Amino acid sequence: MQSVKHTLDKTPWWLVATIALFLLLGWHIIADESYQKIANTLSQGLLTTVGVTFAAFSIASIAGLFIALAGFSRHRIVREMSRFYIEIIRGVPVLVLLFYIAFVGAPEIIKLYNWSLQYPIEQGWLEKARTRDFTLLWRAIFALSISYSAFIAEVFRAGIQEVSKGQIEAAQALGLSGWQRFRLIILPQAMRKILPPLGNDFVAMIKDSALVSVLGVQDITQLGKVYSASTFQFFETYNVVAFMYLVLTLGLSLLIRGFEYYLRRHDRQK
């Protein structure tokens, strides 16, 4: 009797409820013809959603790492610039930044490009860029990258600060250069602390990628919006939209939890 109670106590009921919800929605999509049609239509935007998220997150991670490292610079101006960027970007909503980059930043970037490459353009070696060449898809990716780079920079900063100063000083005593200390000592240890919050930011970005639909990018949300408006099947359409996002976010969350469990187990075995 006690073993049954122990099993019930240990059962992850949230996971059971999630699987039940998945099965319910999945059954509707398989068995109902109208749900099948909606799923086929929205699946065309699935690749765009995944592509936008991966591209934006990759750029944001690289930028976030450099911004975090700038925060540890010996030069005060560089440190202050890093903090200024993080505080300003974190304070602006993603949607506002999306509109700002799409309709204000993009034309200015094109002007800067044409101005900086004025000589090769006049010589005919390069073509003059036009604002429309900077597609809405790339403007959306650029905006998401800028927005999340500030959050990811804070994740990197916190992870790097967790590394023991004693180990860094020991590496200095061994004569390792700054790059060697970062690559061999700091980054491997910091990554253990960084990966879980970084995974959370990735999940959050999948959800925020739905905001790109306001620019007309053909992702899951935009296709759902167009389909429901033309067929008036709002309930069915947004059920499928929610199902697709849940597959992406919960699938990724479970992968992250599995990886965290693997890291903890690996640490205990050391």
PDB file of C-alpha atoms in Angstrom:
ATOM      1  CA  MET A   1       0.000   0.000   0.000  1.00  0.00           C
ATOM      2  CA  GLN A   2       2.855   2.308   0.874  1.00  0.00           C
ATOM      3  CA  SER A   3       4.568   1.556  -2.438  1.00  0.00           C
ATOM      4  CA  VAL A   4       1.395   2.612  -4.306  1.00  0.00           C
ATOM      5  CA  LYS A   5       1.264   5.851  -2.293  1.00  0.00           C
ATOM      6  CA  HIS A   6       4.963   6.430  -2.980  1.00  0.00           C
ATOM      7  CA  THR A   7       4.400   5.873  -6.714  1.00  0.00           C
ATOM      8  CA  LEU A   8       1.435   8.270  -6.739  1.00  0.00           C
ATOM      9  CA  ASP A   9       3.469  10.893  -4.883  1.00  0.00           C
ATOM     10  CA  LYS A  10       6.338  10.584  -7.353  1.00  0.00           C
ATOM     11  CA  THR A  11       4.130  10.634 -10.472  1.00  0.00           C
ATOM     12  CA  PRO A  12       4.606  13.869 -12.493  1.00  0.00           C
ATOM     13  CA  TRP A  13       0.915  14.678 -12.860  1.00  0.00           C
ATOM     14  CA  TRP A  14       1.662  17.763 -14.937  1.00  0.00           C
ATOM     15  CA  LEU A  15       3.260  15.441 -17.507  1.00  0.00           C
ATOM     16  CA  VAL A  16       0.254  13.091 -17.430  1.00  0.00           C
ATOM     17  CA  ALA A  17      -2.097  16.056 -17.981  1.00  0.00           C
ATOM     18  CA  THR A  18       0.144  17.333 -20.796  1.00  0.00           C
ATOM     19  CA  ILE A  19       0.154  13.954 -22.541  1.00  0.00           C
ATOM     20  CA  ALA A  20      -3.646  13.767 -22.175  1.00  0.00           C
ATOM     21  CA  LEU A  21      -3.997  17.218 -23.766  1.00  0.00           C
ATOM     22  CA  PHE A  22      -1.643  16.189 -26.578  1.00  0.00           C
ATOM     23  CA  LEU A  23      -3.613  13.016 -27.223  1.00  0.00           C
ATOM     24  CA  LEU A  24      -6.910  14.914 -27.247  1.00  0.00           C
ATOM     25  CA  LEU A  25      -5.708  17.542 -29.722  1.00  0.00           C
ATOM     26  CA  GLY A  26      -3.766  14.970 -31.740  1.00  0.00           C
ATOM     27  CA  TRP A  27      -6.858  12.790 -32.032  1.00  0.00           C
ATOM     28  CA  HIS A  28      -8.894  15.735 -33.347  1.00  0.00           C
ATOM     29  CA  ILE A  29      -6.228  16.503 -35.950  1.00  0.00           C
ATOM     30  CA  ILE A  30      -6.071  12.876 -37.105  1.00  0.00           C
ATOM     31  CA  ALA A  31      -9.790  12.071 -37.020  1.00  0.00           C
ATOM     32  CA  ASP A  32     -11.393  15.362 -38.046  1.00  0.00           C
ATOM     33  CA  GLU A  33     -11.133  16.372 -41.699  1.00  0.00           C
ATOM     34  CA  SER A  34     -11.385  20.121 -40.989  1.00  0.00           C
ATOM     35  CA  TYR A  35      -8.578  19.857 -38.395  1.00  0.00           C
ATOM     36  CA  GLN A  36      -6.463  17.953 -40.930  1.00  0.00           C
ATOM     37  CA  LYS A  37      -6.932  20.713 -43.486  1.00  0.00           C
ATOM     38  CA  ILE A  38      -5.964  23.372 -40.948  1.00  0.00           C
ATOM     39  CA  ALA A  39      -2.887  21.393 -39.847  1.00  0.00           C
ATOM     40  CA  ASN A  40      -1.755  20.974 -43.468  1.00  0.00           C
ATOM     41  CA  THR A  41      -2.102  24.718 -44.063  1.00  0.00           C
ATOM     42  CA  LEU A  42      -0.311  25.744 -40.871  1.00  0.00           C
ATOM     43  CA  SER A  43       2.492  23.222 -41.334  1.00  0.00           C
ATOM     44  CA  GLN A  44       3.721  25.457 -44.171  1.00  0.00           C
ATOM     45  CA  GLY A  45       4.560  28.063 -41.532  1.00  0.00           C
ATOM     46  CA  LEU A  46       6.238  25.596 -39.182  1.00  0.00           C
ATOM     47  CA  LEU A  47       9.531  25.749 -41.078  1.00  0.00           C
ATOM     48  CA  THR A  48       9.478  29.562 -40.955  1.00  0.00           C
ATOM     49  CA  THR A  49       8.846  29.573 -37.194  1.00  0.00           C
ATOM     50  CA  VAL A  50      11.660  27.089 -36.543  1.00  0.00           C
ATOM     51  CA  GLY A  51      14.013  28.857 -38.974  1.00  0.00           C
ATOM     52  CA  VAL A  52      13.386  32.315 -37.487  1.00  0.00           C
ATOM     53  CA  THR A  53      13.925  30.972 -33.957  1.00  0.00           C
ATOM     54  CA  PHE A  54      17.153  29.107 -34.751  1.00  0.00           C
ATOM     55  CA  ALA A  55      18.638  31.980 -36.775  1.00  0.00           C
ATOM     56  CA  ALA A  56      17.711  34.650 -34.204  1.00  0.00           C
ATOM     57  CA  PHE A  57      18.850  32.559 -31.249  1.00  0.00           C
ATOM     58  CA  SER A  58      22.205  31.737 -32.873  1.00  0.00           C
ATOM     59  CA  ILE A  59      22.908  35.404 -33.620  1.00  0.00           C
ATOM     60  CA  ALA A  60      21.676  36.478 -30.164  1.00  0.00           C
ATOM     61  CA  SER A  61      23.884  33.883 -28.425  1.00  0.00           C
ATOM     62  CA  ILE A  62      27.042  35.001 -30.229  1.00  0.00           C
ATOM     63  CA  ALA A  63      26.230  38.685 -29.640  1.00  0.00           C
ATOM     64  CA  GLY A  64      25.281  37.998 -26.016  1.00  0.00           C
ATOM     65  CA  LEU A  65      28.608  36.274 -25.353  1.00  0.00           C
ATOM     66  CA  PHE A  66      30.596  39.229 -26.706  1.00  0.00           C
ATOM     67  CA  ILE A  67      28.444  41.734 -24.783  1.00  0.00           C
ATOM     68  CA  ALA A  68      28.956  39.729 -21.578  1.00  0.00           C
ATOM     69  CA  LEU A  69      32.727  39.588 -22.152  1.00  0.00           C
ATOM     70  CA  ALA A  70      32.724  43.339 -22.761  1.00  0.00           C
ATOM     71  CA  GLY A  71      31.220  43.685 -19.289  1.00  0.00           C
ATOM     72  CA  PHE A  72      34.412  42.125 -17.845  1.00  0.00           C
ATOM     73  CA  SER A  73      36.732  44.414 -19.818  1.00  0.00           C
ATOM     74  CA  ARG A  74      39.554  46.254 -18.046  1.00  0.00           C
ATOM     75  CA  HIS A  75      38.449  49.430 -19.794  1.00  0.00           C
ATOM     76  CA  ARG A  76      35.678  51.253 -18.009  1.00  0.00           C
ATOM     77  CA  ILE A  77      34.180  52.734 -21.207  1.00  0.00           C
ATOM     78  CA  VAL A  78      33.724  49.248 -22.684  1.00  0.00           C
ATOM     79  CA  ARG A  79      32.136  47.991 -19.446  1.00  0.00           C
ATOM     80  CA  GLU A  80      29.786  50.975 -19.320  1.00  0.00           C
ATOM     81  CA  MET A  81      28.796  50.501 -22.990  1.00  0.00           C
ATOM     82  CA  SER A  82      27.987  46.855 -22.306  1.00  0.00           C
ATOM     83  CA  ARG A  83      25.790  47.738 -19.319  1.00  0.00           C
ATOM     84  CA  PHE A  84      24.137  50.601 -21.249  1.00  0.00           C
ATOM     85  CA  TYR A  85      23.211  48.249 -24.116  1.00  0.00           C
ATOM     86  CA  ILE A  86      21.803  45.599 -21.769  1.00  0.00           C
ATOM     87  CA  GLU A  87      19.694  48.020 -19.727  1.00  0.00           C
ATOM     88  CA  ILE A  88      18.302  49.880 -22.744  1.00  0.00           C
ATOM     89  CA  ILE A  89      17.437  46.808 -24.823  1.00  0.00           C
ATOM     90  CA  ARG A  90      15.946  44.919 -21.860  1.00  0.00           C
ATOM     91  CA  GLY A  91      13.690  47.881 -21.155  1.00  0.00           C
ATOM     92  CA  VAL A  92      12.099  47.923 -24.617  1.00  0.00           C
ATOM     93  CA  PRO A  93       9.290  45.429 -25.350  1.00  0.00           C
ATOM     94  CA  VAL A  94      10.068  42.923 -28.099  1.00  0.00           C
ATOM     95  CA  LEU A  95       7.084  44.087 -30.170  1.00  0.00           C
ATOM     96  CA  VAL A  96       8.175  47.738 -30.048  1.00  0.00           C
ATOM     97  CA  LEU A  97      11.728  46.761 -31.006  1.00  0.00           C
ATOM     98  CA  LEU A  98      10.309  44.712 -33.885  1.00  0.00           C
ATOM     99  CA  PHE A  99       8.447  47.725 -35.290  1.00  0.00           C
ATOM    100  CA  TYR A 100      11.424  49.987 -34.636  1.00  0.00           C
ATOM    101  CA  ILE A 101      13.886  47.765 -36.512  1.00  0.00           C
ATOM    102  CA  ALA A 102      11.444  47.000 -39.327  1.00  0.00           C
ATOM    103  CA  PHE A 103      10.350  50.544 -40.118  1.00  0.00           C
ATOM    104  CA  VAL A 104      13.038  52.832 -38.660  1.00  0.00           C
ATOM    105  CA  GLY A 105      16.235  50.809 -38.292  1.00  0.00           C
ATOM    106  CA  ALA A 106      16.169  48.966 -41.625  1.00  0.00           C
ATOM    107  CA  PRO A 107      16.114  52.092 -43.857  1.00  0.00           C
ATOM    108  CA  GLU A 108      18.942  53.607 -41.787  1.00  0.00           C
ATOM    109  CA  ILE A 109      21.004  50.403 -42.079  1.00  0.00           C
ATOM    110  CA  ILE A 110      20.554  50.489 -45.860  1.00  0.00           C
ATOM    111  CA  LYS A 111      21.619  54.172 -45.935  1.00  0.00           C
ATOM    112  CA  LEU A 112      24.688  53.328 -43.851  1.00  0.00           C
ATOM    113  CA  TYR A 113      25.537  50.414 -46.154  1.00  0.00           C
ATOM    114  CA  ASN A 114      25.288  52.594 -49.270  1.00  0.00           C
ATOM    115  CA  TRP A 115      27.273  55.403 -47.626  1.00  0.00           C
ATOM    116  CA  SER A 116      30.075  53.137 -46.353  1.00  0.00           C
ATOM    117  CA  LEU A 117      30.412  51.402 -49.734  1.00  0.00           C
ATOM    118  CA  GLN A 118      29.927  54.525 -51.805  1.00  0.00           C
ATOM    119  CA  TYR A 119      33.166  54.179 -53.785  1.00  0.00           C
ATOM    120  CA  PRO A 120      32.721  50.542 -54.982  1.00  0.00           C
ATOM    121  CA  ILE A 121      29.043  51.327 -55.768  1.00  0.00           C
ATOM    122  CA  GLU A 122      30.036  54.359 -57.888  1.00  0.00           C
ATOM    123  CA  GLN A 123      32.654  52.248 -59.661  1.00  0.00           C
ATOM    124  CA  GLY A 124      29.986  49.662 -60.474  1.00  0.00           C
ATOM    125  CA  TRP A 125      31.656  46.922 -58.446  1.00  0.00           C
ATOM    126  CA  LEU A 126      28.628  46.658 -56.127  1.00  0.00           C
ATOM    127  CA  GLU A 127      24.946  47.418 -56.588  1.00  0.00           C
ATOM    128  CA  LYS A 128      23.261  50.095 -54.526  1.00  0.00           C
ATOM    129  CA  ALA A 129      21.080  48.438 -51.859  1.00  0.00           C
ATOM    130  CA  ARG A 130      17.397  49.320 -51.554  1.00  0.00           C
ATOM    131  CA  THR A 131      15.264  49.159 -48.442  1.00  0.00           C
ATOM    132  CA  ARG A 132      13.101  46.448 -49.945  1.00  0.00           C
ATOM    133  CA  ASP A 133      16.212  44.243 -50.283  1.00  0.00           C
ATOM    134  CA  PHE A 134      16.185  43.984 -46.482  1.00  0.00           C
ATOM    135  CA  THR A 135      13.231  41.579 -46.315  1.00  0.00           C
ATOM    136  CA  LEU A 136      10.699  41.615 -43.483  1.00  0.00           C
ATOM    137  CA  LEU A 137      11.820  38.105 -42.531  1.00  0.00           C
ATOM    138  CA  TRP A 138      15.393  39.278 -41.906  1.00  0.00           C
ATOM    139  CA  ARG A 139      14.197  42.439 -40.152  1.00  0.00           C
ATOM    140  CA  ALA A 140      12.215  40.190 -37.779  1.00  0.00           C
ATOM    141  CA  ILE A 141      15.237  37.931 -37.185  1.00  0.00           C
ATOM    142  CA  PHE A 142      17.440  40.976 -36.607  1.00  0.00           C
ATOM    143  CA  ALA A 143      14.979  42.470 -34.089  1.00  0.00           C
ATOM    144  CA  LEU A 144      14.601  39.212 -32.139  1.00  0.00           C
ATOM    145  CA  SER A 145      18.392  38.799 -32.102  1.00  0.00           C
ATOM    146  CA  ILE A 146      18.932  42.292 -30.683  1.00  0.00           C
ATOM    147  CA  SER A 147      16.206  41.871 -28.068  1.00  0.00           C
ATOM    148  CA  TYR A 148      17.401  38.489 -26.804  1.00  0.00           C
ATOM    149  CA  SER A 149      21.119  39.313 -26.966  1.00  0.00           C
ATOM    150  CA  ALA A 150      20.669  41.530 -23.887  1.00  0.00           C
ATOM    151  CA  PHE A 151      18.989  38.757 -21.883  1.00  0.00           C
ATOM    152  CA  ILE A 152      21.493  36.148 -23.032  1.00  0.00           C
ATOM    153  CA  ALA A 153      24.393  38.471 -22.147  1.00  0.00           C
ATOM    154  CA  GLU A 154      23.113  38.493 -18.562  1.00  0.00           C
ATOM    155  CA  VAL A 155      22.942  34.677 -18.591  1.00  0.00           C
ATOM    156  CA  PHE A 156      26.575  34.471 -19.765  1.00  0.00           C
ATOM    157  CA  ARG A 157      27.657  37.103 -17.227  1.00  0.00           C
ATOM    158  CA  ALA A 158      26.078  35.198 -14.329  1.00  0.00           C
ATOM    159  CA  GLY A 159      27.612  31.887 -15.492  1.00  0.00           C
ATOM    160  CA  ILE A 160      31.105  33.344 -15.872  1.00  0.00           C
ATOM    161  CA  GLN A 161      30.924  34.980 -12.424  1.00  0.00           C
ATOM    162  CA  GLU A 162      30.180  31.555 -10.909  1.00  0.00           C
ATOM    163  CA  VAL A 163      33.600  30.239 -11.915  1.00  0.00           C
ATOM    164  CA  SER A 164      35.916  30.150  -8.905  1.00  0.00           C
ATOM    165  CA  LYS A 165      38.561  32.882  -8.882  1.00  0.00           C
ATOM    166  CA  GLY A 166      40.999  30.390  -7.427  1.00  0.00           C
ATOM    167  CA  GLN A 167      40.893  28.296 -10.604  1.00  0.00           C
ATOM    168  CA  ILE A 168      41.433  31.358 -12.772  1.00  0.00           C
ATOM    169  CA  GLU A 169      44.398  32.412 -10.650  1.00  0.00           C
ATOM    170  CA  ALA A 170      45.793  28.864 -10.838  1.00  0.00           C
ATOM    171  CA  ALA A 171      45.517  29.014 -14.632  1.00  0.00           C
ATOM    172  CA  GLN A 172      47.342  32.343 -14.599  1.00  0.00           C
ATOM    173  CA  ALA A 173      50.064  30.793 -12.444  1.00  0.00           C
ATOM    174  CA  LEU A 174      50.449  28.031 -15.056  1.00  0.00           C
ATOM    175  CA  GLY A 175      51.134  30.709 -17.664  1.00  0.00           C
ATOM    176  CA  LEU A 176      47.932  30.313 -19.694  1.00  0.00           C
ATOM    177  CA  SER A 177      47.033  33.287 -21.848  1.00  0.00           C
ATOM    178  CA  GLY A 178      43.726  35.119 -21.472  1.00  0.00           C
ATOM    179  CA  TRP A 179      42.167  33.262 -24.426  1.00  0.00           C
ATOM    180  CA  GLN A 180      43.437  29.894 -23.117  1.00  0.00           C
ATOM    181  CA  ARG A 181      42.018  30.607 -19.657  1.00  0.00           C
ATOM    182  CA  PHE A 182      38.662  31.478 -21.176  1.00  0.00           C
ATOM    183  CA  ARG A 183      38.568  28.502 -23.573  1.00  0.00           C
ATOM    184  CA  LEU A 184      39.960  25.801 -21.266  1.00  0.00           C
ATOM    185  CA  ILE A 185      38.927  26.884 -17.752  1.00  0.00           C
ATOM    186  CA  ILE A 186      36.178  29.497 -17.684  1.00  0.00           C
ATOM    187  CA  LEU A 187      33.851  28.559 -20.556  1.00  0.00           C
ATOM    188  CA  PRO A 188      33.570  24.782 -19.875  1.00  0.00           C
ATOM    189  CA  GLN A 189      32.649  25.408 -16.218  1.00  0.00           C
ATOM    190  CA  ALA A 190      30.399  28.360 -16.961  1.00  0.00           C
ATOM    191  CA  MET A 191      28.452  26.347 -19.563  1.00  0.00           C
ATOM    192  CA  ARG A 192      27.118  24.022 -16.848  1.00  0.00           C
ATOM    193  CA  LYS A 193      25.460  27.015 -15.181  1.00  0.00           C
ATOM    194  CA  ILE A 194      24.525  28.715 -18.424  1.00  0.00           C
ATOM    195  CA  LEU A 195      22.776  25.897 -20.292  1.00  0.00           C
ATOM    196  CA  PRO A 196      19.519  25.673 -18.246  1.00  0.00           C
ATOM    197  CA  PRO A 197      18.680  29.426 -18.398  1.00  0.00           C
ATOM    198  CA  LEU A 198      19.881  29.517 -22.009  1.00  0.00           C
ATOM    199  CA  GLY A 199      17.415  26.723 -22.781  1.00  0.00           C
ATOM    200  CA  ASN A 200      14.650  28.716 -21.112  1.00  0.00           C
ATOM    201  CA  ASP A 201      15.475  31.701 -23.310  1.00  0.00           C
ATOM    202  CA  PHE A 202      15.276  29.443 -26.362  1.00  0.00           C
ATOM    203  CA  VAL A 203      11.797  28.268 -25.343  1.00  0.00           C
ATOM    204  CA  ALA A 204      10.750  31.879 -24.720  1.00  0.00           C
ATOM    205  CA  MET A 205      12.047  32.866 -28.149  1.00  0.00           C
ATOM    206  CA  ILE A 206       9.925  30.179 -29.839  1.00  0.00           C
ATOM    207  CA  LYS A 207       6.872  31.799 -28.274  1.00  0.00           C
ATOM    208  CA  ASP A 208       8.019  35.348 -29.062  1.00  0.00           C
ATOM    209  CA  SER A 209       8.678  34.332 -32.682  1.00  0.00           C
ATOM    210  CA  ALA A 210       4.877  34.541 -33.072  1.00  0.00           C
ATOM    211  CA  LEU A 211       5.303  38.334 -32.884  1.00  0.00           C
ATOM    212  CA  VAL A 212       6.898  38.343 -36.339  1.00  0.00           C
ATOM    213  CA  SER A 213       3.408  37.729 -37.724  1.00  0.00           C
ATOM    214  CA  VAL A 214       2.655  41.447 -37.200  1.00  0.00           C
ATOM    215  CA  LEU A 215       5.117  42.120 -40.040  1.00  0.00           C
ATOM    216  CA  GLY A 216       3.308  39.672 -42.302  1.00  0.00           C
ATOM    217  CA  VAL A 217       5.964  36.946 -42.050  1.00  0.00           C
ATOM    218  CA  GLN A 218       4.296  33.660 -42.993  1.00  0.00           C
ATOM    219  CA  ASP A 219       4.845  31.762 -39.746  1.00  0.00           C
ATOM    220  CA  ILE A 220       2.353  29.524 -37.900  1.00  0.00           C
ATOM    221  CA  THR A 221       0.520  32.447 -36.268  1.00  0.00           C
ATOM    222  CA  GLN A 222       0.225  34.492 -39.473  1.00  0.00           C
ATOM    223  CA  LEU A 223      -1.096  31.528 -41.469  1.00  0.00           C
ATOM    224  CA  GLY A 224      -3.535  30.750 -38.647  1.00  0.00           C
ATOM    225  CA  LYS A 225      -4.726  34.345 -38.628  1.00  0.00           C
ATOM    226  CA  VAL A 226      -5.314  34.356 -42.391  1.00  0.00           C
ATOM    227  CA  TYR A 227      -6.974  30.923 -42.409  1.00  0.00           C
ATOM    228  CA  SER A 228      -9.354  31.646 -39.518  1.00  0.00           C
ATOM    229  CA  ALA A 229     -10.328  35.002 -41.021  1.00  0.00           C
ATOM    230  CA  SER A 230     -11.204  33.393 -44.356  1.00  0.00           C
ATOM    231  CA  THR A 231     -13.078  30.349 -42.987  1.00  0.00           C
ATOM    232  CA  PHE A 232     -14.373  31.708 -39.645  1.00  0.00           C
ATOM    233  CA  GLN A 233     -13.069  28.511 -37.973  1.00  0.00           C
ATOM    234  CA  PHE A 234     -11.401  30.440 -35.161  1.00  0.00           C
ATOM    235  CA  PHE A 235     -11.777  27.764 -32.465  1.00  0.00           C
ATOM    236  CA  GLU A 236     -10.417  24.912 -34.589  1.00  0.00           C
ATOM    237  CA  THR A 237      -7.623  27.001 -36.133  1.00  0.00           C
ATOM    238  CA  TYR A 238      -6.258  28.357 -32.875  1.00  0.00           C
ATOM    239  CA  ASN A 239      -6.471  24.888 -31.309  1.00  0.00           C
ATOM    240  CA  VAL A 240      -4.071  23.681 -34.006  1.00  0.00           C
ATOM    241  CA  VAL A 241      -1.880  26.806 -33.631  1.00  0.00           C
ATOM    242  CA  ALA A 242      -1.610  26.181 -29.871  1.00  0.00           C
ATOM    243  CA  PHE A 243      -0.918  22.478 -30.458  1.00  0.00           C
ATOM    244  CA  MET A 244       1.997  23.245 -32.804  1.00  0.00           C
ATOM    245  CA  TYR A 245       3.588  25.701 -30.369  1.00  0.00           C
ATOM    246  CA  LEU A 246       3.104  23.233 -27.508  1.00  0.00           C
ATOM    247  CA  VAL A 247       4.845  20.507 -29.495  1.00  0.00           C
ATOM    248  CA  LEU A 248       7.818  22.818 -30.040  1.00  0.00           C
ATOM    249  CA  THR A 249       8.067  24.339 -26.562  1.00  0.00           C
ATOM    250  CA  LEU A 250       7.216  21.316 -24.419  1.00  0.00           C
ATOM    251  CA  GLY A 251       9.365  19.025 -26.558  1.00  0.00           C
ATOM    252  CA  LEU A 252      12.293  21.367 -26.091  1.00  0.00           C
ATOM    253  CA  SER A 253      11.591  21.782 -22.348  1.00  0.00           C
ATOM    254  CA  LEU A 254      11.684  18.004 -21.872  1.00  0.00           C
ATOM    255  CA  LEU A 255      14.967  17.816 -23.784  1.00  0.00           C
ATOM    256  CA  ILE A 256      16.458  20.521 -21.552  1.00  0.00           C
ATOM    257  CA  ARG A 257      15.278  18.735 -18.392  1.00  0.00           C
ATOM    258  CA  GLY A 258      16.810  15.498 -19.669  1.00  0.00           C
ATOM    259  CA  PHE A 259      20.092  17.237 -20.355  1.00  0.00           C
ATOM    260  CA  GLU A 260      20.119  18.856 -16.899  1.00  0.00           C
ATOM    261  CA  TYR A 261      19.481  15.437 -15.341  1.00  0.00           C
ATOM    262  CA  TYR A 262      22.372  14.001 -17.377  1.00  0.00           C
ATOM    263  CA  LEU A 263      24.718  16.785 -16.207  1.00  0.00           C
ATOM    264  CA  ARG A 264      23.749  16.311 -12.523  1.00  0.00           C
ATOM    265  CA  ARG A 265      24.248  12.556 -12.813  1.00  0.00           C
ATOM    266  CA  HIS A 266      27.577  13.072 -14.560  1.00  0.00           C
ATOM    267  CA  ASP A 267      28.711  15.442 -11.774  1.00  0.00           C
ATOM    268  CA  ARG A 268      27.705  12.956  -9.029  1.00  0.00           C
ATOM    269  CA  GLN A 269      29.730  10.201 -10.712  1.00  0.00           C
ATOM    270  CA  LYS A 270      32.908  12.274 -10.650  1.00  0.00           C
TER     271      LYS A 270
END
